[in-house]
Coordinates of C-alpha atoms in Angstrom, one line a residue:
Chain A
M1 CA 93.8 146.5 -35.3
N2 CA 96.4 148.1 -33.1
L3 CA 96.2 151.3 -35.0
L4 CA 92.4 151.5 -34.5
L5 CA 92.7 150.6 -30.9
S6 CA 95.2 153.3 -30.3
L7 CA 92.9 155.8 -32.1
I8 CA 90.0 154.9 -29.8
I9 CA 92.1 155.1 -26.6
T10 CA 93.5 158.5 -27.7
C11 CA 90.0 159.9 -28.6
L12 CA 88.7 158.8 -25.2
A13 CA 91.7 160.2 -23.2
E14 CA 91.6 163.6 -25.1
F15 CA 87.8 163.8 -24.6
L16 CA 88.2 163.4 -20.8
I17 CA 90.8 166.2 -20.8
L18 CA 88.6 168.4 -22.9
W19 CA 85.8 167.8 -20.5
L20 CA 88.0 168.9 -17.6
F21 CA 88.5 172.2 -19.2
I22 CA 85.2 172.8 -21.0
Q23 CA 82.6 171.5 -18.6
H24 CA 79.5 171.4 -20.8
D25 CA 78.0 169.5 -23.7
P26 CA 80.1 166.3 -23.4
A27 CA 78.5 164.8 -26.6
K28 CA 79.8 167.7 -28.6
L29 CA 83.2 167.4 -26.9
L30 CA 83.4 163.7 -27.7
L31 CA 82.5 164.4 -31.4
Y32 CA 85.2 167.1 -31.6
S33 CA 87.8 164.8 -29.9
L34 CA 86.9 162.1 -32.4
I35 CA 87.2 164.4 -35.4
I36 CA 90.4 166.0 -34.3
N37 CA 92.1 162.7 -33.5
C38 CA 90.8 161.0 -36.6
L39 CA 92.6 163.7 -38.5
T40 CA 95.8 164.1 -36.6
L41 CA 96.6 160.5 -35.3
P42 CA 96.7 158.7 -38.7
L43 CA 98.8 161.5 -40.2
A44 CA 101.2 161.6 -37.2
S45 CA 101.5 157.8 -37.3
Y46 CA 102.1 157.9 -41.1
S47 CA 104.8 160.6 -40.6
Y48 CA 106.5 158.6 -37.9
S49 CA 106.3 155.3 -39.8
F50 CA 107.3 156.5 -43.3
L51 CA 108.6 160.0 -43.3
M52 CA 110.7 160.8 -40.2
D53 CA 111.2 159.1 -36.9
N54 CA 111.5 162.3 -34.9
L55 CA 108.7 161.8 -32.4
L56 CA 109.2 165.1 -30.6
L57 CA 108.9 167.1 -33.8
I58 CA 105.8 165.2 -34.9
E59 CA 104.2 165.8 -31.4
I60 CA 104.9 169.5 -31.7
G61 CA 103.2 169.5 -35.0
V62 CA 100.2 167.7 -33.7
I63 CA 100.0 170.0 -30.7
I64 CA 99.9 173.1 -33.0
V65 CA 97.4 171.6 -35.4
E66 CA 95.1 170.4 -32.6
A67 CA 95.3 173.8 -30.8
V68 CA 94.2 175.6 -34.0
L69 CA 91.3 173.1 -34.5
L70 CA 90.3 173.4 -30.8
K71 CA 90.3 177.2 -31.1
Y72 CA 87.9 177.2 -34.0
L73 CA 85.7 174.3 -33.0
L74 CA 85.3 175.3 -29.3
E75 CA 85.6 179.1 -30.0
I76 CA 88.1 179.6 -27.2
A77 CA 91.2 181.7 -27.0
Y78 CA 94.5 180.5 -28.5
R79 CA 96.2 180.4 -25.2
K80 CA 93.6 178.1 -23.7
A81 CA 93.5 176.0 -26.9
F82 CA 97.3 175.5 -26.8
L83 CA 97.1 174.6 -23.1
I84 CA 94.5 172.0 -23.6
S85 CA 96.3 170.6 -26.7
L86 CA 99.6 170.5 -24.8
I87 CA 98.1 168.6 -21.8
A88 CA 96.0 166.3 -23.9
N89 CA 98.9 165.3 -26.1
G90 CA 101.2 165.0 -23.2
V91 CA 98.8 162.6 -21.5
T92 CA 98.1 160.5 -24.6
G93 CA 101.9 160.5 -25.4
A94 CA 102.6 159.2 -21.9
L95 CA 99.8 156.7 -22.3
G96 CA 101.4 155.5 -25.5
F97 CA 104.7 154.9 -23.7
I98 CA 103.0 153.1 -20.8
L99 CA 100.7 150.9 -23.0
Chain B
M1 CA 99.0 185.9 -32.1
R2 CA 98.1 184.8 -35.6
A3 CA 101.4 186.0 -36.9
K4 CA 103.2 184.0 -34.3
L5 CA 101.1 180.9 -35.1
S6 CA 101.8 181.2 -38.8
F7 CA 105.5 181.6 -38.0
L8 CA 105.5 178.4 -35.9
L9 CA 103.6 176.4 -38.6
L10 CA 106.1 177.6 -41.3
L11 CA 109.0 176.7 -39.0
F12 CA 107.6 173.3 -38.4
L13 CA 107.0 172.6 -42.1
F14 CA 110.6 173.8 -42.9
L15 CA 112.2 171.6 -40.2
S16 CA 110.1 168.6 -41.4
C17 CA 111.3 169.1 -44.9
I18 CA 115.0 169.3 -43.9
I19 CA 114.9 166.3 -41.7
S20 CA 113.0 164.0 -44.1
A21 CA 115.4 165.1 -46.9
N22 CA 118.5 164.4 -44.9
W23 CA 117.3 160.9 -43.9
A24 CA 116.0 159.9 -47.3
D25 CA 119.3 158.4 -48.5
V26 CA 120.4 156.8 -45.2
I27 CA 117.7 154.6 -43.9
N28 CA 114.0 154.5 -44.5
P29 CA 112.1 155.1 -41.3
G30 CA 109.1 152.8 -41.0
E31 CA 110.8 149.8 -42.6
K32 CA 112.1 146.6 -41.0
T33 CA 114.6 144.1 -42.3
I34 CA 113.5 140.5 -42.7
S35 CA 116.4 138.0 -42.5
Y36 CA 116.3 134.6 -44.2
Q37 CA 116.2 131.5 -42.1
Y38 CA 117.2 128.1 -43.5
Q39 CA 116.7 124.5 -42.6
I40 CA 117.9 121.4 -44.3
S41 CA 115.0 118.9 -44.3
N42 CA 116.9 115.7 -45.0
I43 CA 120.3 116.2 -43.3
Q44 CA 119.7 113.1 -41.2
D45 CA 119.9 111.0 -44.4
Y46 CA 123.6 111.8 -44.6
P47 CA 125.0 110.7 -41.2
N48 CA 128.5 110.2 -42.7
Y49 CA 128.9 113.9 -43.5
V50 CA 129.5 117.0 -41.5
F51 CA 127.7 120.0 -43.1
I52 CA 129.4 123.3 -42.8
L53 CA 128.2 126.8 -43.5
H54 CA 130.9 129.3 -44.5
G55 CA 130.2 132.8 -45.6
T56 CA 131.6 136.2 -46.3
P57 CA 132.1 138.2 -44.0
N58 CA 130.8 135.5 -41.7
P59 CA 130.3 132.9 -40.3
S60 CA 133.7 131.5 -40.7
L61 CA 132.6 128.0 -39.9
Q62 CA 129.2 126.9 -38.6
V63 CA 128.4 123.2 -38.3
L64 CA 124.8 122.6 -39.4
N65 CA 122.3 120.1 -38.1
S66 CA 118.6 119.7 -38.6
S67 CA 117.8 122.9 -36.7
V68 CA 116.9 126.3 -38.3
F69 CA 119.9 128.5 -39.0
S70 CA 120.4 132.0 -40.1
F71 CA 123.4 134.4 -40.4
Y72 CA 124.3 138.0 -40.7
K73 CA 122.0 139.8 -43.1
L74 CA 124.8 141.2 -45.4
S75 CA 126.6 137.8 -45.6
T76 CA 126.5 135.4 -48.5
C77 CA 127.2 131.8 -47.6
R78 CA 127.7 128.4 -49.1
I79 CA 127.2 124.9 -47.7
Y80 CA 129.9 122.3 -47.7
A81 CA 129.8 118.6 -46.9
I82 CA 132.9 117.0 -45.4
P83 CA 133.1 113.2 -44.7
Q84 CA 133.1 112.6 -40.9
S85 CA 136.5 110.9 -41.1
V86 CA 138.0 113.8 -43.0
Y87 CA 136.5 116.3 -40.7
R88 CA 138.0 114.5 -37.6
Q89 CA 141.3 114.3 -39.3
V90 CA 141.8 117.8 -40.6
Q91 CA 139.9 119.6 -37.8
P92 CA 138.8 122.7 -39.8
E93 CA 137.8 124.6 -36.6
E94 CA 141.5 124.8 -35.8
M95 CA 142.3 126.5 -39.1
N96 CA 142.7 130.2 -39.7
E97 CA 140.4 131.9 -42.3
T98 CA 142.9 131.6 -45.1
Q99 CA 143.6 127.9 -44.5
L100 CA 139.9 127.2 -44.1
V101 CA 139.0 128.9 -47.4
E102 CA 141.8 127.0 -49.1
F103 CA 140.6 123.7 -47.7
L104 CA 136.9 124.3 -48.5
N105 CA 137.5 125.5 -52.0
N106 CA 140.3 123.2 -53.2
D107 CA 140.3 120.0 -51.2
S108 CA 139.0 117.1 -53.3
R109 CA 137.4 115.4 -50.3
V110 CA 135.1 118.4 -49.7
A111 CA 131.7 118.5 -51.5
R112 CA 130.7 122.0 -52.2
S113 CA 127.4 123.5 -53.5
S114 CA 127.2 126.0 -56.2
Q115 CA 124.2 127.7 -54.6
K116 CA 124.8 130.8 -52.7
L117 CA 122.6 131.6 -49.7
E118 CA 121.7 135.2 -48.9
G119 CA 121.3 136.6 -45.4
S120 CA 118.6 139.2 -46.0
Y121 CA 115.2 138.7 -47.5
G122 CA 114.8 142.4 -47.8
T123 CA 112.9 145.3 -46.1
V124 CA 109.2 145.7 -45.6
G125 CA 107.1 148.3 -43.9
V126 CA 106.9 148.2 -40.1
D127 CA 103.2 147.5 -40.4
N128 CA 103.7 144.6 -42.7
P129 CA 102.6 141.5 -40.8
L130 CA 105.5 139.4 -42.2
L131 CA 107.7 138.2 -39.3
S132 CA 110.1 135.6 -40.8
V133 CA 111.0 133.8 -44.0
L134 CA 112.2 130.2 -43.7
V135 CA 113.7 128.5 -46.7
I136 CA 113.6 124.7 -46.6
L137 CA 116.6 123.2 -48.4
K138 CA 116.7 119.5 -49.5
I139 CA 120.0 117.7 -50.3
N140 CA 119.6 116.0 -53.7
S141 CA 122.9 114.3 -53.9
I142 CA 126.6 114.3 -52.8
Q143 CA 128.8 113.0 -55.5
G144 CA 132.6 113.5 -55.4
N145 CA 133.1 117.1 -54.6
S146 CA 129.7 118.2 -55.8
L147 CA 126.9 118.8 -53.3
E148 CA 123.6 119.4 -54.8
F149 CA 120.6 120.7 -53.0
I150 CA 117.4 122.5 -54.0
K151 CA 115.3 125.2 -52.3
E152 CA 112.2 123.1 -51.7
K153 CA 109.8 125.6 -50.2
V154 CA 109.5 128.8 -48.3
V155 CA 107.5 129.3 -45.1
F156 CA 106.3 132.8 -44.3
T157 CA 105.3 133.5 -40.7
Y158 CA 103.0 136.4 -39.9
N159 CA 102.7 138.3 -36.7
N160 CA 99.3 136.7 -36.0
G161 CA 100.9 133.3 -35.9
Q162 CA 99.7 132.4 -39.3
K163 CA 102.1 130.5 -41.6
E164 CA 102.0 130.3 -45.4
E165 CA 104.0 127.8 -47.4
K166 CA 105.0 128.2 -51.0
V167 CA 106.9 125.9 -53.3
F168 CA 109.9 127.2 -55.3
Q169 CA 109.0 127.2 -59.0
N170 CA 112.4 128.8 -59.9
Q171 CA 115.5 128.2 -57.8
N172 CA 116.7 131.8 -58.3
Q173 CA 113.4 133.4 -57.3
T174 CA 111.9 133.3 -53.9
P175 CA 108.1 133.1 -54.0
T176 CA 106.3 136.2 -52.6
P177 CA 104.0 136.2 -49.6
S178 CA 100.4 136.6 -50.6
S179 CA 99.2 138.4 -47.5
N180 CA 98.3 142.0 -48.3
L181 CA 96.2 142.4 -45.2
S182 CA 98.3 145.3 -43.9
Y183 CA 97.9 147.3 -47.0
S184 CA 94.1 147.4 -46.9
Q185 CA 94.1 148.1 -43.1
N186 CA 96.7 150.9 -43.5
Y187 CA 94.9 152.4 -46.5
F188 CA 91.8 152.7 -44.4
F189 CA 93.6 154.1 -41.4
Y190 CA 96.0 156.5 -43.1
I191 CA 93.7 157.8 -45.9
I192 CA 90.0 157.1 -45.4
I193 CA 89.7 158.0 -41.7
P194 CA 91.5 161.4 -42.0
L195 CA 89.5 162.2 -45.1
I196 CA 86.2 161.5 -43.3
A197 CA 87.4 163.6 -40.3
L198 CA 88.4 166.5 -42.6
L199 CA 85.0 166.4 -44.3
A200 CA 83.2 166.4 -41.0
L201 CA 85.4 169.3 -39.8
I202 CA 84.6 171.3 -43.0
I203 CA 80.8 170.6 -42.6
I204 CA 80.8 171.7 -39.0
L205 CA 82.6 175.0 -39.8
I206 CA 80.4 175.7 -42.8
M207 CA 77.2 175.0 -40.9
R208 CA 78.4 177.2 -38.0
R209 CA 79.0 180.1 -40.4
R210 CA 75.6 179.7 -42.0
F211 CA 73.7 179.8 -38.7
I212 CA 75.6 182.8 -37.3

């Protein structure tokens, strides 16, 4: 239950950050946030729980993968995709520590 | 930019492989150790005895009562019963380790059990809801220097507060917890959800190419 709750919170937080950068079509942004996080969060959680407990390395991997996905889904430049991914994961990472 | 990105991805994969390989034989990330807890259910039926726990490497001497007790996960312990009068007379807590071992193992007034108690139940995944394993011991008899007790039942406690009791069918084999809730939950989270997301992603990208 905690895993699903963290997935929902992450999706919503990253959607809000996406919306700050790409200010149109919020429904599409929410869908993309959902797809991206449903792909990366379980894999990152699995990696952290069962493969390696290096959170920083896992976060870097997630940032790279999400940036690539954002670039292709939103059809934006790599630089912007990386910036969004970096901020989004920074915020959700901080949220994770706080919560 | 693509070349740089490819290089970063390759570097990340390479580092991941090195780190997971290095840690493989040390400790498994994502696991937690569950220690055994013990409780003697009928210790109050033997008021004339002092029950002592002694183990290697520790505890050296722990006086037991009806409360739950546990010890260092790598220790192996035995329980000894000493008549109150003898205990007061010899004062085992004043002895050094060698004297204590000599007294517990060889003194004819000490009743000793043949059963060894282990400190660690084992390791389970961090997502496993199992919190603690309590073994209930029951003293069967104290005759001469023989203390006989049985492992009566085991109580598994889960992180949602649920408890599950199982009776020992074989004294050398601890019953296993029947809860496999975490496995089905994790299977859904770690495998089904990413697969659905990947499928959705592929469909979106294919549809976009078709309509361009």
